[in-house]
């Protein structure tokens, strides 16, 4: 899990805050309820003490103490009801005290004597064994008699059991609630971020070849809509810039072609004019070579600009790639034999593809041209065409000088050359493989290169097979 992601941080904050608020609320609820129940219990004890005073002790002078004691026992049945009742005379002697409750939950003699309050009070007594007795006391003086201290008590046990139960429920329910709500929050955050993912995916698909496409704009009037609109504006500006630069290269290479042709014609005339001085004719011939090199670069740039403009799709047709590879290998074998290099073409069964035949031939030519150019001495080039899993695969492998690993990622870039001094007549400009790459892209094909310096390179083009028609 990515702990720095916006969804994780949002959910963590949300969950933390929620847990904090819940904890505080539950603690308040628990403490308040505890206080209320304890107060209520002690109020009930005082009330009963007052009851004894008002109904029994008030007539003690007439009824006698024994009557009070027996009536108290009969009415309140302290042993059955787990209650504590004690009536003490002003001199400290006992008029009545309840017995041990039937369930033996406490022993009344364990309750220490209490100095009589001014009128009324209540207290909590902790008994041996840890139980708490809530006792209400009343100092009451019946008419014509000395004062009595009436004590009435009940165990706190039931309240404590209930609070324990509540505590347990809160302790289990709270984390569960936080987990469920946090998970819900996580789903919501995911949902809220889905448009961002869509924008990202759409933006990922946009390359220099489909800059006319735009990102989806959800009409929500929020930051996400703003983001898509801003990104679309940026893509539009990029599109403009790309088109301007393409147009510039296309115009420049086109405009250069006519003067170059004239220049070449004139230089040819000079080089062949026998009336002229020999040295002048030699210099014109060498200039002619340079002009031809320049013409080649201009032509390559022109090809690239037309490919950029999507022109490869014009002559779309279905043809056999094996046959194309064979004829191209035949045509180039003369050039290779001049350098003592053999071209072995392994292309048996027809492999049907769809595309611009002339452009794809250019791919084979450029790859073979490189293989011949960058192989020294007795070389062997292998050209292979076959169908693999719905794809046509064309491979050109040589046993030439190879490409250093640090240069391998750059060889398809425009004007990139590994080291110009590696070829004797340095007529290359580093555009051959960029043209190959552009043609492949226009055909939905992939190209990859592998190389080991000193032992050779191989280029592999993977093109979708033609659909059966
Ligand atoms: N078969 C190969 N063997 C070794 N190096 C190669 C091969 N193909 C291409 N390269 C290297 O990749 C660079 C780019 O190739 P390319 O675009 O065709 O330009 P160039 O015009 O120099 O041939 C070349 O400069 C060359 O050094
Ligand atoms: Mg080349």
mmCIF file of C-alpha atoms and ligand atoms in Angstrom, residues 370-371 373-374 398 402-403 411 416-418 422 428-433 457 459, ligand 1:
data_model
loop_
_atom_site.group_PDB
_atom_site.id
_atom_site.type_symbol
_atom_site.label_atom_id
_atom_site.label_comp_id
_atom_site.label_asym_id
_atom_site.label_seq_id
_atom_site.Cartn_x
_atom_site.Cartn_y
_atom_site.Cartn_z
ATOM 1 C CA UNK A 370 23.132 -0.363 -41.867
ATOM 2 C CA UNK A 371 24.011 -4.052 -41.544
ATOM 3 C CA UNK A 373 27.723 -0.414 -43.563
ATOM 4 C CA UNK A 374 28.573 -1.464 -40.003
ATOM 5 C CA UNK A 398 24.565 -9.064 -38.701
ATOM 6 C CA UNK A 402 27.732 -3.737 -32.858
ATOM 7 C CA UNK A 403 26.342 -0.818 -30.874
ATOM 8 C CA UNK A 411 19.732 5.058 -32.267
ATOM 9 C CA UNK A 416 21.832 10.461 -33.848
ATOM 10 C CA UNK A 417 25.014 8.660 -34.861
ATOM 11 C CA UNK A 418 27.030 6.481 -32.530
ATOM 12 C CA UNK A 422 33.145 4.312 -37.344
ATOM 13 C CA UNK A 428 25.512 9.003 -43.062
ATOM 14 C CA UNK A 429 23.512 11.615 -41.212
ATOM 15 C CA UNK A 430 21.774 9.496 -38.562
ATOM 16 C CA UNK A 431 18.334 9.671 -40.145
ATOM 17 C CA UNK A 432 17.995 6.098 -41.509
ATOM 18 C CA UNK A 433 16.665 4.499 -38.314
ATOM 19 C CA UNK A 457 23.394 -6.468 -33.933
ATOM 20 C CA UNK A 459 16.762 -5.544 -35.461
HETATM 21 N N1 LIG B 1 23.565 -2.846 -37.845
HETATM 22 C C1 LIG B 1 24.234 -1.931 -37.132
HETATM 23 N N2 LIG B 1 25.423 -2.216 -36.575
HETATM 24 C C2 LIG B 1 26.079 -1.287 -35.847
HETATM 25 N N3 LIG B 1 25.669 -0.045 -35.634
HETATM 26 C C3 LIG B 1 24.484 0.310 -36.169
HETATM 27 C C4 LIG B 1 23.712 -0.609 -36.948
HETATM 28 N N4 LIG B 1 22.577 0.032 -37.318
HETATM 29 C C5 LIG B 1 22.664 1.277 -36.828
HETATM 30 N N5 LIG B 1 23.784 1.452 -36.124
HETATM 31 C C6 LIG B 1 24.219 2.660 -35.425
HETATM 32 O O1 LIG B 1 23.085 3.474 -35.218
HETATM 33 C C7 LIG B 1 23.281 4.802 -35.671
HETATM 34 C C8 LIG B 1 21.992 5.308 -36.296
HETATM 35 O O2 LIG B 1 21.678 4.597 -37.476
HETATM 36 P P1 LIG B 1 21.010 5.356 -38.685
HETATM 37 O O3 LIG B 1 19.853 6.130 -38.123
HETATM 38 O O4 LIG B 1 20.711 4.382 -39.744
HETATM 39 O O5 LIG B 1 22.072 6.425 -39.095
HETATM 40 P P2 LIG B 1 23.215 6.300 -40.157
HETATM 41 O O6 LIG B 1 22.776 7.308 -41.133
HETATM 42 O O7 LIG B 1 24.418 6.675 -39.391
HETATM 43 O O8 LIG B 1 23.236 4.936 -40.712
HETATM 44 C C9 LIG B 1 24.411 4.703 -36.680
HETATM 45 O O9 LIG B 1 25.204 5.844 -36.589
HETATM 46 C C10 LIG B 1 25.182 3.471 -36.249
HETATM 47 O O10 LIG B 1 26.285 3.797 -35.494
#
